[in-house]
Amino acid sequence: MSKKYIIANWKMLPASWAEAEQILDFVNDHLESRNEKEFSLVFCPPFIFLDEVSNVLKTSHFEHGSSLGAQDVFWEDTGADTGEVSGPMLNKLGVQYVIVGHSERRWKLGESDEIVNKKLKAVLRNEMTPIVCLGEKIRDDNFREFLREQAKKTFSGLNHDEIGKCMIAYEPVWAISTNPDARPDTPESAMESIKIIQNFLIENWELKTEDLPKILYGGSVTSKNIVDFIEKKEIEGVLVGGASVNKEEFVKMLSLVK
Ligand code: PGA
């Protein structure tokens, strides 16, 4: 079985580098205690910590199987774009993965499918892997159509090979831990959505099953349910938000991935 991906999306946390270092030290101690690492770890810290995290990941028990990710990128590679960070800048820092279209950006900041599409192309152009977040806001009668439409606009203009280079994180917005009344999806119902997205890609890009993007699940993943998701062969990893900055909980999750 291929290694599962555990993507730690730290969001706008922790508040200081000292706390970030404590999380990394704690995880490193855990890695030291294991013979085999049956997962690929990707840390996606806030931009300001990327350089420091990159240095830490090059050392000690992080050396094998850990990578650096960013939480966002701007769609232009250069220019007068106040406050933005470009693909070439991230690439130079050693970033290998970039989250695009996270629901917090789509729904809180008004990022449209068209913007996500431009960012996704910027990530590919700069030879990094986009982790493309897709997911419905509410699970109503229309959610299947919503997912197809979101996938259509998000991946618009990409060719067959480019689609295969993406990773998709299926993250139903209602399941993200910071939402009021959040509850994790079940692996079975997440699989239904994942199949909808995969079939849409197969039909529209004539992809073979083996060329499909890797699929992750995200939304209230904790030590209580991580195994239920990753034991599904179609789910190739998890995108973990809140629990990834709680060092005890995060290490507990890692210890369950055998
Ligand atoms: P959560 O966040 O694990 O806190 O639900 C997941 C995400 O937003 O990527």
PDB file of C-alpha atoms and ligand atoms in Angstrom:
ATOM      1  CA  MET A   1       0.000   0.000   0.000  1.00  0.00           C
ATOM      2  CA  SER A   2       1.357   3.450  -0.866  1.00  0.00           C
ATOM      3  CA  LYS A   3       2.162   5.805   1.988  1.00  0.00           C
ATOM      4  CA  LYS A   4      -0.733   7.939   3.136  1.00  0.00           C
ATOM      5  CA  TYR A   5      -0.365  11.702   3.184  1.00  0.00           C
ATOM      6  CA  ILE A   6      -0.901  13.626   6.397  1.00  0.00           C
ATOM      7  CA  ILE A   7      -1.137  17.309   5.554  1.00  0.00           C
ATOM      8  CA  ALA A   8      -0.903  19.636   8.547  1.00  0.00           C
ATOM      9  CA  ASN A   9      -2.724  22.850   7.700  1.00  0.00           C
ATOM     10  CA  TRP A  10      -1.726  25.139  10.550  1.00  0.00           C
ATOM     11  CA  LYS A  11      -3.944  27.957   9.238  1.00  0.00           C
ATOM     12  CA  MET A  12      -3.140  31.250  11.078  1.00  0.00           C
ATOM     13  CA  LEU A  13      -1.561  29.415  14.035  1.00  0.00           C
ATOM     14  CA  PRO A  14       0.477  29.175  16.179  1.00  0.00           C
ATOM     15  CA  ALA A  15       1.016  32.724  17.392  1.00  0.00           C
ATOM     16  CA  SER A  16       4.811  32.533  17.664  1.00  0.00           C
ATOM     17  CA  TRP A  17       7.793  30.696  16.225  1.00  0.00           C
ATOM     18  CA  ALA A  18       8.580  29.398  19.736  1.00  0.00           C
ATOM     19  CA  GLU A  19       5.263  27.528  19.762  1.00  0.00           C
ATOM     20  CA  ALA A  20       5.752  26.305  16.206  1.00  0.00           C
ATOM     21  CA  GLU A  21       9.132  24.905  17.195  1.00  0.00           C
ATOM     22  CA  GLN A  22       7.570  23.064  20.120  1.00  0.00           C
ATOM     23  CA  ILE A  23       5.126  21.335  17.771  1.00  0.00           C
ATOM     24  CA  LEU A  24       7.936  20.327  15.422  1.00  0.00           C
ATOM     25  CA  ASP A  25      10.144  19.101  18.302  1.00  0.00           C
ATOM     26  CA  PHE A  26       7.315  17.016  19.662  1.00  0.00           C
ATOM     27  CA  VAL A  27       6.627  15.427  16.271  1.00  0.00           C
ATOM     28  CA  ASN A  28      10.337  14.844  15.730  1.00  0.00           C
ATOM     29  CA  ASP A  29      10.568  12.976  19.051  1.00  0.00           C
ATOM     30  CA  HIS A  30       7.694  10.787  17.934  1.00  0.00           C
ATOM     31  CA  LEU A  31       9.328  10.064  14.583  1.00  0.00           C
ATOM     32  CA  GLU A  32      12.499   9.091  16.403  1.00  0.00           C
ATOM     33  CA  SER A  33      10.566   6.447  18.323  1.00  0.00           C
ATOM     34  CA  ARG A  34       9.337   4.721  15.133  1.00  0.00           C
ATOM     35  CA  ASN A  35      11.217   2.341  12.925  1.00  0.00           C
ATOM     36  CA  GLU A  36       9.164   2.958   9.824  1.00  0.00           C
ATOM     37  CA  LYS A  37       7.258   6.042   8.808  1.00  0.00           C
ATOM     38  CA  GLU A  38       4.177   4.774   7.055  1.00  0.00           C
ATOM     39  CA  PHE A  39       3.119   8.226   5.926  1.00  0.00           C
ATOM     40  CA  SER A  40       4.303  11.307   4.093  1.00  0.00           C
ATOM     41  CA  LEU A  41       4.056  14.388   6.258  1.00  0.00           C
ATOM     42  CA  VAL A  42       3.476  17.824   4.771  1.00  0.00           C
ATOM     43  CA  PHE A  43       3.620  20.881   7.034  1.00  0.00           C
ATOM     44  CA  CYS A  44       1.739  23.940   5.772  1.00  0.00           C
ATOM     45  CA  PRO A  45       2.605  26.744   8.208  1.00  0.00           C
ATOM     46  CA  PRO A  46       1.739  30.431   7.811  1.00  0.00           C
ATOM     47  CA  PHE A  47       3.996  32.198   5.288  1.00  0.00           C
ATOM     48  CA  ILE A  48       6.121  33.841   7.990  1.00  0.00           C
ATOM     49  CA  PHE A  49       7.292  30.464   9.335  1.00  0.00           C
ATOM     50  CA  LEU A  50       8.015  28.790   5.991  1.00  0.00           C
ATOM     51  CA  ASP A  51      11.727  29.482   6.006  1.00  0.00           C
ATOM     52  CA  GLU A  52      12.260  28.264   9.592  1.00  0.00           C
ATOM     53  CA  VAL A  53      10.095  25.173   9.086  1.00  0.00           C
ATOM     54  CA  SER A  54      12.007  24.422   5.899  1.00  0.00           C
ATOM     55  CA  ASN A  55      15.283  24.453   7.861  1.00  0.00           C
ATOM     56  CA  VAL A  56      13.886  22.190  10.567  1.00  0.00           C
ATOM     57  CA  LEU A  57      12.549  19.675   8.022  1.00  0.00           C
ATOM     58  CA  LYS A  58      15.988  19.258   6.527  1.00  0.00           C
ATOM     59  CA  THR A  59      17.302  17.899   9.810  1.00  0.00           C
ATOM     60  CA  SER A  60      16.938  14.968  12.143  1.00  0.00           C
ATOM     61  CA  HIS A  61      13.970  12.605  11.868  1.00  0.00           C
ATOM     62  CA  PHE A  62      12.130  14.859   9.479  1.00  0.00           C
ATOM     63  CA  GLU A  63      14.754  14.296   6.861  1.00  0.00           C
ATOM     64  CA  HIS A  64      12.902  11.508   5.076  1.00  0.00           C
ATOM     65  CA  GLY A  65       9.247  11.685   4.212  1.00  0.00           C
ATOM     66  CA  SER A  66       8.505  15.246   5.362  1.00  0.00           C
ATOM     67  CA  SER A  67       7.806  18.160   3.040  1.00  0.00           C
ATOM     68  CA  LEU A  68       6.935  21.798   3.141  1.00  0.00           C
ATOM     69  CA  GLY A  69       3.622  23.215   1.941  1.00  0.00           C
ATOM     70  CA  ALA A  70       2.124  26.691   1.706  1.00  0.00           C
ATOM     71  CA  GLN A  71      -1.466  27.642   2.402  1.00  0.00           C
ATOM     72  CA  ASP A  72      -1.937  29.942  -0.572  1.00  0.00           C
ATOM     73  CA  VAL A  73      -0.164  31.642  -3.488  1.00  0.00           C
ATOM     74  CA  PHE A  74      -0.791  34.546  -5.833  1.00  0.00           C
ATOM     75  CA  TRP A  75      -1.574  33.766  -9.479  1.00  0.00           C
ATOM     76  CA  GLU A  76       1.020  36.117 -11.025  1.00  0.00           C
ATOM     77  CA  ASP A  77       4.697  35.210 -10.847  1.00  0.00           C
ATOM     78  CA  THR A  78       5.890  38.792 -10.484  1.00  0.00           C
ATOM     79  CA  GLY A  79       4.518  42.306 -10.273  1.00  0.00           C
ATOM     80  CA  ALA A  80       3.121  45.067  -8.096  1.00  0.00           C
ATOM     81  CA  ASP A  81       0.734  43.003  -5.969  1.00  0.00           C
ATOM     82  CA  THR A  82       0.732  44.313  -2.434  1.00  0.00           C
ATOM     83  CA  GLY A  83       0.524  41.662   0.247  1.00  0.00           C
ATOM     84  CA  GLU A  84       0.832  38.706  -2.103  1.00  0.00           C
ATOM     85  CA  VAL A  85       3.392  35.899  -2.293  1.00  0.00           C
ATOM     86  CA  SER A  86       4.336  34.392  -5.657  1.00  0.00           C
ATOM     87  CA  GLY A  87       4.945  30.851  -6.854  1.00  0.00           C
ATOM     88  CA  PRO A  88       8.641  31.465  -7.619  1.00  0.00           C
ATOM     89  CA  MET A  89       9.122  32.849  -4.083  1.00  0.00           C
ATOM     90  CA  LEU A  90       7.584  29.721  -2.560  1.00  0.00           C
ATOM     91  CA  ASN A  91       9.521  27.424  -4.835  1.00  0.00           C
ATOM     92  CA  LYS A  92      12.804  29.054  -3.823  1.00  0.00           C
ATOM     93  CA  LEU A  93      11.986  28.399  -0.160  1.00  0.00           C
ATOM     94  CA  GLY A  94      11.663  24.682  -0.854  1.00  0.00           C
ATOM     95  CA  VAL A  95       7.856  24.565  -0.884  1.00  0.00           C
ATOM     96  CA  GLN A  96       6.610  21.454  -2.692  1.00  0.00           C
ATOM     97  CA  TYR A  97       2.849  21.626  -2.051  1.00  0.00           C
ATOM     98  CA  VAL A  98       0.435  24.561  -2.099  1.00  0.00           C
ATOM     99  CA  ILE A  99      -3.128  24.465  -0.794  1.00  0.00           C
ATOM    100  CA  VAL A 100      -5.463  26.268  -3.188  1.00  0.00           C
ATOM    101  CA  GLY A 101      -9.158  26.975  -2.855  1.00  0.00           C
ATOM    102  CA  HIS A 102      -9.418  26.292   0.845  1.00  0.00           C
ATOM    103  CA  SER A 103     -13.011  26.914   1.910  1.00  0.00           C
ATOM    104  CA  GLU A 104     -11.924  29.599   4.379  1.00  0.00           C
ATOM    105  CA  ARG A 105     -10.551  31.546   1.428  1.00  0.00           C
ATOM    106  CA  ARG A 106     -13.491  30.758  -0.826  1.00  0.00           C
ATOM    107  CA  TRP A 107     -16.208  31.643   1.697  1.00  0.00           C
ATOM    108  CA  LYS A 108     -14.613  34.195   4.038  1.00  0.00           C
ATOM    109  CA  LEU A 109     -12.539  36.072   1.460  1.00  0.00           C
ATOM    110  CA  GLY A 110     -14.734  35.579  -1.580  1.00  0.00           C
ATOM    111  CA  GLU A 111     -12.214  33.601  -3.640  1.00  0.00           C
ATOM    112  CA  SER A 112     -14.080  32.460  -6.728  1.00  0.00           C
ATOM    113  CA  ASP A 113     -13.561  29.266  -8.724  1.00  0.00           C
ATOM    114  CA  GLU A 114     -11.915  31.451 -11.393  1.00  0.00           C
ATOM    115  CA  ILE A 115      -9.360  32.777  -8.895  1.00  0.00           C
ATOM    116  CA  VAL A 116      -8.696  29.278  -7.573  1.00  0.00           C
ATOM    117  CA  ASN A 117      -8.191  28.127 -11.168  1.00  0.00           C
ATOM    118  CA  LYS A 118      -5.569  30.845 -11.774  1.00  0.00           C
ATOM    119  CA  LYS A 119      -3.765  29.986  -8.540  1.00  0.00           C
ATOM    120  CA  LEU A 120      -3.807  26.308  -9.380  1.00  0.00           C
ATOM    121  CA  LYS A 121      -2.172  27.057 -12.739  1.00  0.00           C
ATOM    122  CA  ALA A 122       0.457  29.197 -10.989  1.00  0.00           C
ATOM    123  CA  VAL A 123       1.346  26.306  -8.687  1.00  0.00           C
ATOM    124  CA  LEU A 124       1.742  23.899 -11.614  1.00  0.00           C
ATOM    125  CA  ARG A 125       3.710  26.458 -13.642  1.00  0.00           C
ATOM    126  CA  ASN A 126       6.130  26.747 -10.738  1.00  0.00           C
ATOM    127  CA  GLU A 127       6.558  22.994 -10.476  1.00  0.00           C
ATOM    128  CA  MET A 128       4.854  22.464  -7.140  1.00  0.00           C
ATOM    129  CA  THR A 129       1.875  20.228  -6.350  1.00  0.00           C
ATOM    130  CA  PRO A 130      -1.465  21.948  -5.822  1.00  0.00           C
ATOM    131  CA  ILE A 131      -3.657  20.539  -3.061  1.00  0.00           C
ATOM    132  CA  VAL A 132      -6.976  21.634  -4.490  1.00  0.00           C
ATOM    133  CA  CYS A 133      -9.796  21.903  -1.971  1.00  0.00           C
ATOM    134  CA  LEU A 134     -13.296  21.056  -3.149  1.00  0.00           C
ATOM    135  CA  GLY A 135     -16.420  20.681  -1.076  1.00  0.00           C
ATOM    136  CA  GLU A 136     -20.011  21.692  -0.724  1.00  0.00           C
ATOM    137  CA  LYS A 137     -21.118  24.266   1.829  1.00  0.00           C
ATOM    138  CA  ILE A 138     -24.286  22.416   2.711  1.00  0.00           C
ATOM    139  CA  ARG A 139     -25.319  18.844   2.064  1.00  0.00           C
ATOM    140  CA  ASP A 140     -28.640  19.563   0.365  1.00  0.00           C
ATOM    141  CA  ASP A 141     -30.345  17.933  -2.652  1.00  0.00           C
ATOM    142  CA  ASN A 142     -28.096  19.927  -4.930  1.00  0.00           C
ATOM    143  CA  PHE A 143     -24.692  18.959  -3.523  1.00  0.00           C
ATOM    144  CA  ARG A 144     -23.781  16.497  -6.287  1.00  0.00           C
ATOM    145  CA  GLU A 145     -24.369  19.102  -8.970  1.00  0.00           C
ATOM    146  CA  PHE A 146     -22.520  21.694  -6.868  1.00  0.00           C
ATOM    147  CA  LEU A 147     -19.433  19.461  -6.702  1.00  0.00           C
ATOM    148  CA  ARG A 148     -19.439  18.826 -10.469  1.00  0.00           C
ATOM    149  CA  GLU A 149     -19.795  22.531 -11.201  1.00  0.00           C
ATOM    150  CA  GLN A 150     -17.053  23.454  -8.714  1.00  0.00           C
ATOM    151  CA  ALA A 151     -14.707  20.858 -10.222  1.00  0.00           C
ATOM    152  CA  LYS A 152     -15.522  22.030 -13.756  1.00  0.00           C
ATOM    153  CA  LYS A 153     -14.645  25.665 -13.042  1.00  0.00           C
ATOM    154  CA  THR A 154     -11.719  24.932 -10.743  1.00  0.00           C
ATOM    155  CA  PHE A 155      -9.956  22.663 -13.266  1.00  0.00           C
ATOM    156  CA  SER A 156     -10.991  24.620 -16.373  1.00  0.00           C
ATOM    157  CA  GLY A 157      -8.305  24.788 -19.066  1.00  0.00           C
ATOM    158  CA  LEU A 158      -6.050  22.140 -17.550  1.00  0.00           C
ATOM    159  CA  ASN A 159      -4.856  19.343 -19.776  1.00  0.00           C
ATOM    160  CA  HIS A 160      -4.894  15.656 -19.002  1.00  0.00           C
ATOM    161  CA  ASP A 161      -1.346  15.582 -17.582  1.00  0.00           C
ATOM    162  CA  GLU A 162      -1.864  18.684 -15.461  1.00  0.00           C
ATOM    163  CA  ILE A 163      -4.965  17.210 -13.823  1.00  0.00           C
ATOM    164  CA  GLY A 164      -2.955  14.121 -12.897  1.00  0.00           C
ATOM    165  CA  LYS A 165      -0.336  16.288 -11.164  1.00  0.00           C
ATOM    166  CA  CYS A 166      -2.895  17.759  -8.733  1.00  0.00           C
ATOM    167  CA  MET A 167      -4.002  16.445  -5.381  1.00  0.00           C
ATOM    168  CA  ILE A 168      -7.609  16.960  -4.392  1.00  0.00           C
ATOM    169  CA  ALA A 169      -8.736  17.479  -0.828  1.00  0.00           C
ATOM    170  CA  TYR A 170     -12.430  16.774  -0.483  1.00  0.00           C
ATOM    171  CA  GLU A 171     -13.413  19.029   2.411  1.00  0.00           C
ATOM    172  CA  PRO A 172     -17.131  19.469   2.988  1.00  0.00           C
ATOM    173  CA  VAL A 173     -17.372  22.957   4.472  1.00  0.00           C
ATOM    174  CA  TRP A 174     -19.931  21.874   7.066  1.00  0.00           C
ATOM    175  CA  ALA A 175     -17.416  19.357   8.448  1.00  0.00           C
ATOM    176  CA  ILE A 176     -14.574  21.802   9.134  1.00  0.00           C
ATOM    177  CA  SER A 177     -14.019  21.975  12.875  1.00  0.00           C
ATOM    178  CA  THR A 178     -14.320  25.736  13.220  1.00  0.00           C
ATOM    179  CA  ASN A 179     -17.851  25.835  11.823  1.00  0.00           C
ATOM    180  CA  PRO A 180     -20.684  25.951  14.316  1.00  0.00           C
ATOM    181  CA  ASP A 181     -22.280  22.477  14.482  1.00  0.00           C
ATOM    182  CA  ALA A 182     -19.322  20.944  12.638  1.00  0.00           C
ATOM    183  CA  ARG A 183     -19.293  17.174  12.493  1.00  0.00           C
ATOM    184  CA  PRO A 184     -16.891  14.986  10.547  1.00  0.00           C
ATOM    185  CA  ASP A 185     -18.214  13.347   7.424  1.00  0.00           C
ATOM    186  CA  THR A 186     -18.307   9.573   7.488  1.00  0.00           C
ATOM    187  CA  PRO A 187     -15.863   7.719   5.236  1.00  0.00           C
ATOM    188  CA  GLU A 188     -18.816   6.206   3.355  1.00  0.00           C
ATOM    189  CA  SER A 189     -20.483   9.513   2.602  1.00  0.00           C
ATOM    190  CA  ALA A 190     -17.113  11.154   1.789  1.00  0.00           C
ATOM    191  CA  MET A 191     -16.549   8.303  -0.672  1.00  0.00           C
ATOM    192  CA  GLU A 192     -19.800   9.157  -2.438  1.00  0.00           C
ATOM    193  CA  SER A 193     -18.575  12.729  -3.017  1.00  0.00           C
ATOM    194  CA  ILE A 194     -15.108  11.549  -4.003  1.00  0.00           C
ATOM    195  CA  LYS A 195     -16.625   9.239  -6.622  1.00  0.00           C
ATOM    196  CA  ILE A 196     -18.687  12.120  -8.031  1.00  0.00           C
ATOM    197  CA  ILE A 197     -15.527  14.213  -8.445  1.00  0.00           C
ATOM    198  CA  GLN A 198     -13.498  11.325  -9.878  1.00  0.00           C
ATOM    199  CA  ASN A 199     -16.227  10.347 -12.358  1.00  0.00           C
ATOM    200  CA  PHE A 200     -16.521  13.947 -13.464  1.00  0.00           C
ATOM    201  CA  LEU A 201     -12.771  14.057 -14.175  1.00  0.00           C
ATOM    202  CA  ILE A 202     -12.838  10.679 -15.944  1.00  0.00           C
ATOM    203  CA  GLU A 203     -15.732  11.753 -18.186  1.00  0.00           C
ATOM    204  CA  ASN A 204     -14.377  15.186 -19.049  1.00  0.00           C
ATOM    205  CA  TRP A 205     -10.646  14.541 -19.308  1.00  0.00           C
ATOM    206  CA  GLU A 206     -10.799  10.906 -20.383  1.00  0.00           C
ATOM    207  CA  LEU A 207      -8.568  10.008 -17.461  1.00  0.00           C
ATOM    208  CA  LYS A 208      -7.843   6.415 -16.654  1.00  0.00           C
ATOM    209  CA  THR A 209      -8.370   5.454 -13.027  1.00  0.00           C
ATOM    210  CA  GLU A 210      -4.603   5.232 -12.478  1.00  0.00           C
ATOM    211  CA  ASP A 211      -4.117   8.807 -13.773  1.00  0.00           C
ATOM    212  CA  LEU A 212      -6.605  10.366 -11.348  1.00  0.00           C
ATOM    213  CA  PRO A 213      -5.311  12.919  -8.825  1.00  0.00           C
ATOM    214  CA  LYS A 214      -4.628  11.612  -5.344  1.00  0.00           C
ATOM    215  CA  ILE A 215      -7.615  12.222  -3.097  1.00  0.00           C
ATOM    216  CA  LEU A 216      -7.473  13.362   0.509  1.00  0.00           C
ATOM    217  CA  TYR A 217     -10.252  13.930   3.003  1.00  0.00           C
ATOM    218  CA  GLY A 218     -10.392  16.933   5.329  1.00  0.00           C
ATOM    219  CA  GLY A 219     -12.852  18.161   7.945  1.00  0.00           C
ATOM    220  CA  SER A 220     -12.651  17.466  11.707  1.00  0.00           C
ATOM    221  CA  VAL A 221     -10.088  14.680  11.340  1.00  0.00           C
ATOM    222  CA  THR A 222      -8.788  13.675  14.773  1.00  0.00           C
ATOM    223  CA  SER A 223      -7.349  10.628  16.496  1.00  0.00           C
ATOM    224  CA  LYS A 224     -10.927   9.390  16.834  1.00  0.00           C
ATOM    225  CA  ASN A 225     -11.566   8.971  13.114  1.00  0.00           C
ATOM    226  CA  ILE A 226      -8.265   9.165  11.185  1.00  0.00           C
ATOM    227  CA  VAL A 227      -8.011   5.381  10.825  1.00  0.00           C
ATOM    228  CA  ASP A 228     -11.575   5.097   9.473  1.00  0.00           C
ATOM    229  CA  PHE A 229     -10.636   7.432   6.616  1.00  0.00           C
ATOM    230  CA  ILE A 230      -7.174   6.263   5.737  1.00  0.00           C
ATOM    231  CA  GLU A 231      -8.046   2.597   5.759  1.00  0.00           C
ATOM    232  CA  LYS A 232     -10.126   3.259   2.634  1.00  0.00           C
ATOM    233  CA  LYS A 233      -7.816   2.565  -0.257  1.00  0.00           C
ATOM    234  CA  GLU A 234      -9.309   5.391  -2.351  1.00  0.00           C
ATOM    235  CA  ILE A 235      -8.531   7.992   0.361  1.00  0.00           C
ATOM    236  CA  GLU A 236      -4.821   8.652   0.065  1.00  0.00           C
ATOM    237  CA  GLY A 237      -4.475  10.852   3.079  1.00  0.00           C
ATOM    238  CA  VAL A 238      -5.994  13.532   5.249  1.00  0.00           C
ATOM    239  CA  LEU A 239      -5.834  17.298   5.484  1.00  0.00           C
ATOM    240  CA  VAL A 240      -5.785  18.139   9.175  1.00  0.00           C
ATOM    241  CA  GLY A 241      -6.520  21.643  10.459  1.00  0.00           C
ATOM    242  CA  GLY A 242      -7.200  22.281  14.146  1.00  0.00           C
ATOM    243  CA  ALA A 243      -5.760  18.986  15.370  1.00  0.00           C
ATOM    244  CA  SER A 244      -2.438  19.612  13.602  1.00  0.00           C
ATOM    245  CA  VAL A 245      -1.462  22.458  15.951  1.00  0.00           C
ATOM    246  CA  ASN A 246      -2.346  20.463  19.049  1.00  0.00           C
ATOM    247  CA  LYS A 247       0.935  18.602  19.406  1.00  0.00           C
ATOM    248  CA  GLU A 248      -0.292  15.796  21.685  1.00  0.00           C
ATOM    249  CA  GLU A 249      -3.315  15.143  19.498  1.00  0.00           C
ATOM    250  CA  PHE A 250      -1.312  15.312  16.277  1.00  0.00           C
ATOM    251  CA  VAL A 251       1.265  12.813  17.504  1.00  0.00           C
ATOM    252  CA  LYS A 252      -1.539  10.553  18.711  1.00  0.00           C
ATOM    253  CA  MET A 253      -2.943  10.644  15.177  1.00  0.00           C
ATOM    254  CA  LEU A 254       0.434   9.812  13.644  1.00  0.00           C
ATOM    255  CA  SER A 255       0.891   6.922  16.045  1.00  0.00           C
ATOM    256  CA  LEU A 256      -2.321   5.388  14.689  1.00  0.00           C
ATOM    257  CA  VAL A 257      -1.101   5.403  11.090  1.00  0.00           C
ATOM    258  CA  LYS A 258       0.604   2.053  10.748  1.00  0.00           C
TER     259      LYS A 258
HETATM  260  P1  PGA B   1     -10.196  20.940  10.587  1.00  0.00           P
HETATM  261  O1  PGA B   1      -9.774  21.785   9.318  1.00  0.00           O
HETATM  262  O2  PGA B   1      -9.349  19.693  10.607  1.00  0.00           O
HETATM  263  O3  PGA B   1      -9.914  21.848  11.755  1.00  0.00           O
HETATM  264  O4  PGA B   1     -11.642  20.626  10.449  1.00  0.00           O
HETATM  265  C1  PGA B   1      -9.502  21.177   8.092  1.00  0.00           C
HETATM  266  C2  PGA B   1      -9.185  22.272   7.088  1.00  0.00           C
HETATM  267  O5  PGA B   1      -9.809  23.334   7.175  1.00  0.00           O
HETATM  268  O6  PGA B   1      -8.310  22.100   6.227  1.00  0.00           O
END
